[in-house]
mmCIF file of C-alpha atoms in Angstrom:
data_model
loop_
_atom_site.group_PDB
_atom_site.id
_atom_site.type_symbol
_atom_site.label_atom_id
_atom_site.label_comp_id
_atom_site.label_asym_id
_atom_site.label_seq_id
_atom_site.Cartn_x
_atom_site.Cartn_y
_atom_site.Cartn_z
ATOM 1 C CA MET Y 383 34.716 -9.135 11.503
ATOM 2 C CA LYS Y 384 38.432 -9.728 12.001
ATOM 3 C CA LEU Y 385 38.936 -6.128 13.079
ATOM 4 C CA LEU Y 386 36.089 -6.283 15.596
ATOM 5 C CA ALA Y 387 37.319 -9.617 16.948
ATOM 6 C CA ALA Y 388 40.748 -8.076 17.639
ATOM 7 C CA ILE Y 389 39.316 -5.554 20.106
ATOM 8 C CA ASP Y 390 39.729 -6.449 23.781
ATOM 9 C CA ARG Y 391 36.335 -5.552 25.214
ATOM 10 C CA GLY Y 392 37.475 -6.515 28.708
ATOM 11 C CA ASN Y 393 38.713 -2.997 29.421
ATOM 12 C CA PRO Y 394 37.091 0.457 29.240
ATOM 13 C CA SER Y 395 39.040 1.643 26.189
ATOM 14 C CA GLY Y 396 38.233 -1.539 24.316
ATOM 15 C CA LYS Y 397 34.526 -1.154 25.081
ATOM 16 C CA ARG Y 398 34.631 2.407 23.736
ATOM 17 C CA ASP Y 399 36.657 1.502 20.656
ATOM 18 C CA TYR Y 400 34.375 -1.431 19.855
ATOM 19 C CA ALA Y 401 31.270 0.769 19.997
ATOM 20 C CA ILE Y 402 32.914 3.465 17.862
ATOM 21 C CA ILE Y 403 34.145 1.030 15.221
ATOM 22 C CA LEU Y 404 30.727 -0.660 15.092
ATOM 23 C CA LEU Y 405 29.039 2.711 14.506
ATOM 24 C CA VAL Y 406 31.343 3.410 11.569
ATOM 25 C CA ALA Y 407 31.392 -0.117 10.128
ATOM 26 C CA ARG Y 408 27.698 -1.015 10.498
ATOM 27 C CA LEU Y 409 26.024 2.372 10.048
ATOM 28 C CA GLY Y 410 28.588 4.268 7.974
ATOM 29 C CA ILE Y 411 28.659 7.243 10.319
ATOM 30 C CA ARG Y 412 31.612 9.548 9.645
ATOM 31 C CA ILE Y 413 34.093 9.530 12.527
ATOM 32 C CA GLY Y 414 33.701 13.282 13.058
ATOM 33 C CA ASP Y 415 29.987 12.712 13.631
ATOM 34 C CA VAL Y 416 30.696 9.781 15.973
ATOM 35 C CA ASN Y 417 33.007 12.040 17.975
ATOM 36 C CA ASN Y 418 30.197 14.582 18.332
ATOM 37 C CA LEU Y 419 27.429 12.123 19.269
ATOM 38 C CA LYS Y 420 25.554 13.058 22.403
ATOM 39 C CA PHE Y 421 23.203 11.013 24.545
ATOM 40 C CA GLU Y 422 20.315 13.084 23.171
ATOM 41 C CA ASN Y 423 21.066 11.716 19.669
ATOM 42 C CA ILE Y 424 19.966 8.226 20.650
ATOM 43 C CA ASP Y 425 16.264 7.438 20.880
ATOM 44 C CA TRP Y 426 16.109 4.088 22.656
ATOM 45 C CA ARG Y 427 12.316 3.853 22.325
ATOM 46 C CA LYS Y 428 12.375 4.302 18.559
ATOM 47 C CA ASN Y 429 15.682 2.399 18.186
ATOM 48 C CA ASN Y 430 17.390 5.085 16.133
ATOM 49 C CA ILE Y 431 20.265 7.523 16.116
ATOM 50 C CA SER Y 432 19.550 10.999 14.784
ATOM 51 C CA PHE Y 433 22.027 13.833 14.335
ATOM 52 C CA VAL Y 434 23.003 16.680 12.024
ATOM 53 C CA GLN Y 435 26.025 15.745 9.945
ATOM 54 C CA ASN Y 436 29.009 18.055 10.225
ATOM 55 C CA LYS Y 437 29.947 17.681 6.570
ATOM 56 C CA THR Y 438 26.558 18.199 4.928
ATOM 57 C CA GLY Y 439 24.485 19.952 7.587
ATOM 58 C CA ASN Y 440 21.721 17.413 6.873
ATOM 59 C CA ARG Y 441 19.826 15.605 9.602
ATOM 60 C CA VAL Y 442 20.363 11.862 9.397
ATOM 61 C CA THR Y 443 18.296 9.253 11.208
ATOM 62 C CA LEU Y 444 19.675 5.726 11.230
ATOM 63 C CA PRO Y 445 18.380 2.528 12.798
ATOM 64 C CA LEU Y 446 20.013 1.596 16.074
ATOM 65 C CA LEU Y 447 21.050 -1.940 15.192
ATOM 66 C CA LYS Y 448 20.930 -4.419 18.053
ATOM 67 C CA ASP Y 449 24.690 -5.109 18.162
ATOM 68 C CA VAL Y 450 25.490 -1.389 18.014
ATOM 69 C CA GLY Y 451 22.998 -0.618 20.774
ATOM 70 C CA TRP Y 452 24.370 -3.305 23.067
ATOM 71 C CA ALA Y 453 27.946 -2.122 22.447
ATOM 72 C CA ILE Y 454 26.956 1.423 23.406
ATOM 73 C CA ILE Y 455 25.162 0.187 26.524
ATOM 74 C CA ASP Y 456 28.182 -1.904 27.555
ATOM 75 C CA TYR Y 457 30.487 1.087 27.108
ATOM 76 C CA VAL Y 458 28.249 3.541 28.976
ATOM 77 C CA LYS Y 459 27.581 1.159 31.879
ATOM 78 C CA ASN Y 460 30.991 -0.495 32.167
ATOM 79 C CA GLY Y 461 33.614 1.601 30.428
ATOM 80 C CA ARG Y 462 32.777 5.289 30.150
ATOM 81 C CA PRO Y 463 34.447 7.570 32.695
ATOM 82 C CA LYS Y 464 31.939 8.635 35.352
ATOM 83 C CA MET Y 465 31.587 12.249 34.388
ATOM 84 C CA ASP Y 466 28.790 14.616 33.561
ATOM 85 C CA SER Y 467 29.199 15.259 29.853
ATOM 86 C CA PRO Y 468 26.537 15.286 27.142
ATOM 87 C CA TYR Y 469 28.980 13.579 24.765
ATOM 88 C CA LEU Y 470 28.720 9.829 24.394
ATOM 89 C CA PHE Y 471 32.391 9.019 23.771
ATOM 90 C CA LEU Y 472 35.140 10.379 25.997
ATOM 91 C CA THR Y 473 38.883 10.044 26.185
ATOM 92 C CA HIS Y 474 40.086 7.736 28.933
ATOM 93 C CA ILE Y 475 43.064 9.845 29.935
ATOM 94 C CA PRO Y 476 42.452 12.772 32.323
ATOM 95 C CA PRO Y 477 41.194 15.329 31.797
ATOM 96 C CA PHE Y 478 38.304 13.265 30.405
ATOM 97 C CA LYS Y 479 36.705 15.051 27.463
ATOM 98 C CA ASN Y 480 34.998 14.388 24.176
ATOM 99 C CA TYR Y 481 37.082 13.820 21.082
ATOM 100 C CA ALA Y 482 37.722 16.782 18.835
ATOM 101 C CA GLY Y 483 35.677 16.587 15.631
ATOM 102 C CA GLU Y 484 38.822 16.492 13.531
ATOM 103 C CA ASN Y 485 40.311 13.536 15.449
ATOM 104 C CA HIS Y 486 39.965 10.680 12.961
ATOM 105 C CA LEU Y 487 41.134 8.035 15.470
ATOM 106 C CA TYR Y 488 43.682 6.775 12.963
ATOM 107 C CA ALA Y 489 45.945 5.387 15.708
ATOM 108 C CA THR Y 490 42.982 3.522 17.199
ATOM 109 C CA ILE Y 491 42.116 1.625 14.048
ATOM 110 C CA GLN Y 492 45.788 1.004 13.255
ATOM 111 C CA LYS Y 493 46.265 -0.579 16.685
ATOM 112 C CA TYR Y 494 43.535 -3.134 15.990
ATOM 113 C CA LEU Y 495 44.479 -3.706 12.354
ATOM 114 C CA SER Y 496 47.992 -4.630 13.509
ATOM 115 C CA LEU Y 497 46.441 -7.407 15.623
ATOM 116 C CA THR Y 498 44.775 -9.001 12.590
ATOM 117 C CA ASP Y 499 45.976 -10.742 9.482
ATOM 118 C CA ILE Y 500 44.277 -8.147 7.295
ATOM 119 C CA GLN Y 501 46.714 -7.503 4.484
ATOM 120 C CA ASP Y 502 48.321 -4.074 4.356
ATOM 121 C CA GLN Y 503 48.048 -3.129 0.709
ATOM 122 C CA PRO Y 504 50.073 -0.237 -0.674
ATOM 123 C CA ARG Y 505 48.039 2.831 -1.658
ATOM 124 C CA LYS Y 506 44.970 1.555 0.203
ATOM 125 C CA LYS Y 507 43.380 3.763 2.832
ATOM 126 C CA ARG Y 508 43.547 2.165 6.267
ATOM 127 C CA GLY Y 509 41.732 4.646 8.517
ATOM 128 C CA MET Y 510 38.208 4.686 9.926
ATOM 129 C CA HIS Y 511 36.979 6.021 6.595
ATOM 130 C CA SER Y 512 37.916 2.698 4.980
ATOM 131 C CA LEU Y 513 35.102 1.132 7.016
ATOM 132 C CA ARG Y 514 32.603 3.285 5.096
ATOM 133 C CA HIS Y 515 34.033 1.886 1.855
ATOM 134 C CA THR Y 516 33.620 -1.640 3.190
ATOM 135 C CA LEU Y 517 30.015 -0.957 4.184
ATOM 136 C CA ALA Y 518 29.236 0.444 0.712
ATOM 137 C CA ASN Y 519 30.763 -2.627 -0.916
ATOM 138 C CA ARG Y 520 28.786 -4.980 1.351
ATOM 139 C CA LEU Y 521 25.565 -3.147 0.520
ATOM 140 C CA GLN Y 522 26.405 -3.400 -3.170
ATOM 141 C CA GLU Y 523 27.104 -7.132 -2.834
ATOM 142 C CA ASN Y 524 23.666 -7.455 -1.211
ATOM 143 C CA ARG Y 525 22.249 -5.730 -4.308
ATOM 144 C CA GLU Y 526 21.006 -2.670 -2.493
ATOM 145 C CA PRO Y 527 19.986 0.111 -4.885
ATOM 146 C CA TYR Y 528 22.549 2.826 -5.486
ATOM 147 C CA HIS Y 529 20.376 5.521 -3.882
ATOM 148 C CA THR Y 530 20.016 3.340 -0.758
ATOM 149 C CA ILE Y 531 23.813 3.063 -0.469
ATOM 150 C CA SER Y 532 24.201 6.813 -0.917
ATOM 151 C CA SER Y 533 21.485 7.490 1.648
ATOM 152 C CA ALA Y 534 22.997 5.036 4.154
ATOM 153 C CA LEU Y 535 26.308 6.884 3.904
ATOM 154 C CA GLY Y 536 24.529 10.203 4.504
ATOM 155 C CA HIS Y 537 25.469 11.814 1.211
ATOM 156 C CA ALA Y 538 23.846 15.071 0.169
ATOM 157 C CA SER Y 539 24.054 13.966 -3.476
ATOM 158 C CA PRO Y 540 23.449 10.398 -4.683
ATOM 159 C CA ASP Y 541 26.453 10.775 -7.007
ATOM 160 C CA SER Y 542 28.773 11.030 -3.984
ATOM 161 C CA ALA Y 543 28.534 7.282 -3.385
ATOM 162 C CA ALA Y 544 30.416 6.576 -6.634
ATOM 163 C CA VAL Y 545 33.742 6.904 -4.861
ATOM 164 C CA TYR Y 546 32.750 4.207 -2.358
ATOM 165 C CA VAL Y 547 31.124 1.671 -4.628
ATOM 166 C CA LYS Y 548 33.515 -0.552 -6.512
ATOM 167 C CA THR Y 549 32.815 -2.297 -9.768
ATOM 168 C CA ASP Y 550 31.348 -5.719 -9.118
ATOM 169 C CA ILE Y 551 32.392 -8.042 -11.951
ATOM 170 C CA GLU Y 552 29.580 -10.511 -11.241
ATOM 171 C CA LEU Y 553 26.961 -7.749 -11.462
ATOM 172 C CA LEU Y 554 28.526 -6.526 -14.714
ATOM 173 C CA ARG Y 555 28.325 -10.047 -16.165
ATOM 174 C CA GLU Y 556 24.579 -9.968 -15.604
ATOM 175 C CA CYS Y 557 24.401 -6.847 -17.797
ATOM 176 C CA ALA Y 558 26.437 -8.309 -20.644
ATOM 177 C CA LEU Y 559 24.625 -8.911 -23.913
ATOM 178 C CA ASP Y 560 24.868 -12.116 -25.857
ATOM 179 C CA PRO Y 561 26.556 -11.166 -29.192
ATOM 180 C CA ALA Y 562 23.972 -13.290 -31.068
ATOM 181 C CA GLU Y 563 21.166 -11.199 -29.521
ATOM 182 C CA VAL Y 564 22.536 -7.988 -31.006
ATOM 183 C CA GLY Y 565 23.344 -9.435 -34.416
ATOM 184 C CA LEU Y 566 27.100 -9.893 -34.059
#
């Protein structure tokens, strides 16, 4: 929330960056897939986003959350360069073009993190990918099943989510046995 609040949505780049960061933070879409999103990937009638992931080659269909949808609409109507391109997100420096799939927008997220009081912790990842970790942790805190977390992150294997999900001490306490119950 602090990161999103730091984005100045009063200018075209801010509108774009806000929509991109929301897509990663709220839906867990990998930044390479965000960079490759096209208008055809959004079904406004069904309120979903559907695309083939670069990393897995699997088709993923995600709900188009209201705040994400409105951010995309604001960007397209009021911030996106007026150019005929099938790609949703474009650079704002001529020549206007879509982002390369390997552009992880590290400088973009760093710019907004520097405007917050979010602590910079040594050996912690600070790029767009860290937003996927945050989403996985939030889903875990909301007690979503492990396979739901893995599916939300678009993993080909449910075991892939292990790297994102952190140990929740409170959930572990619920699993602890009373020593008297086991005869100790």
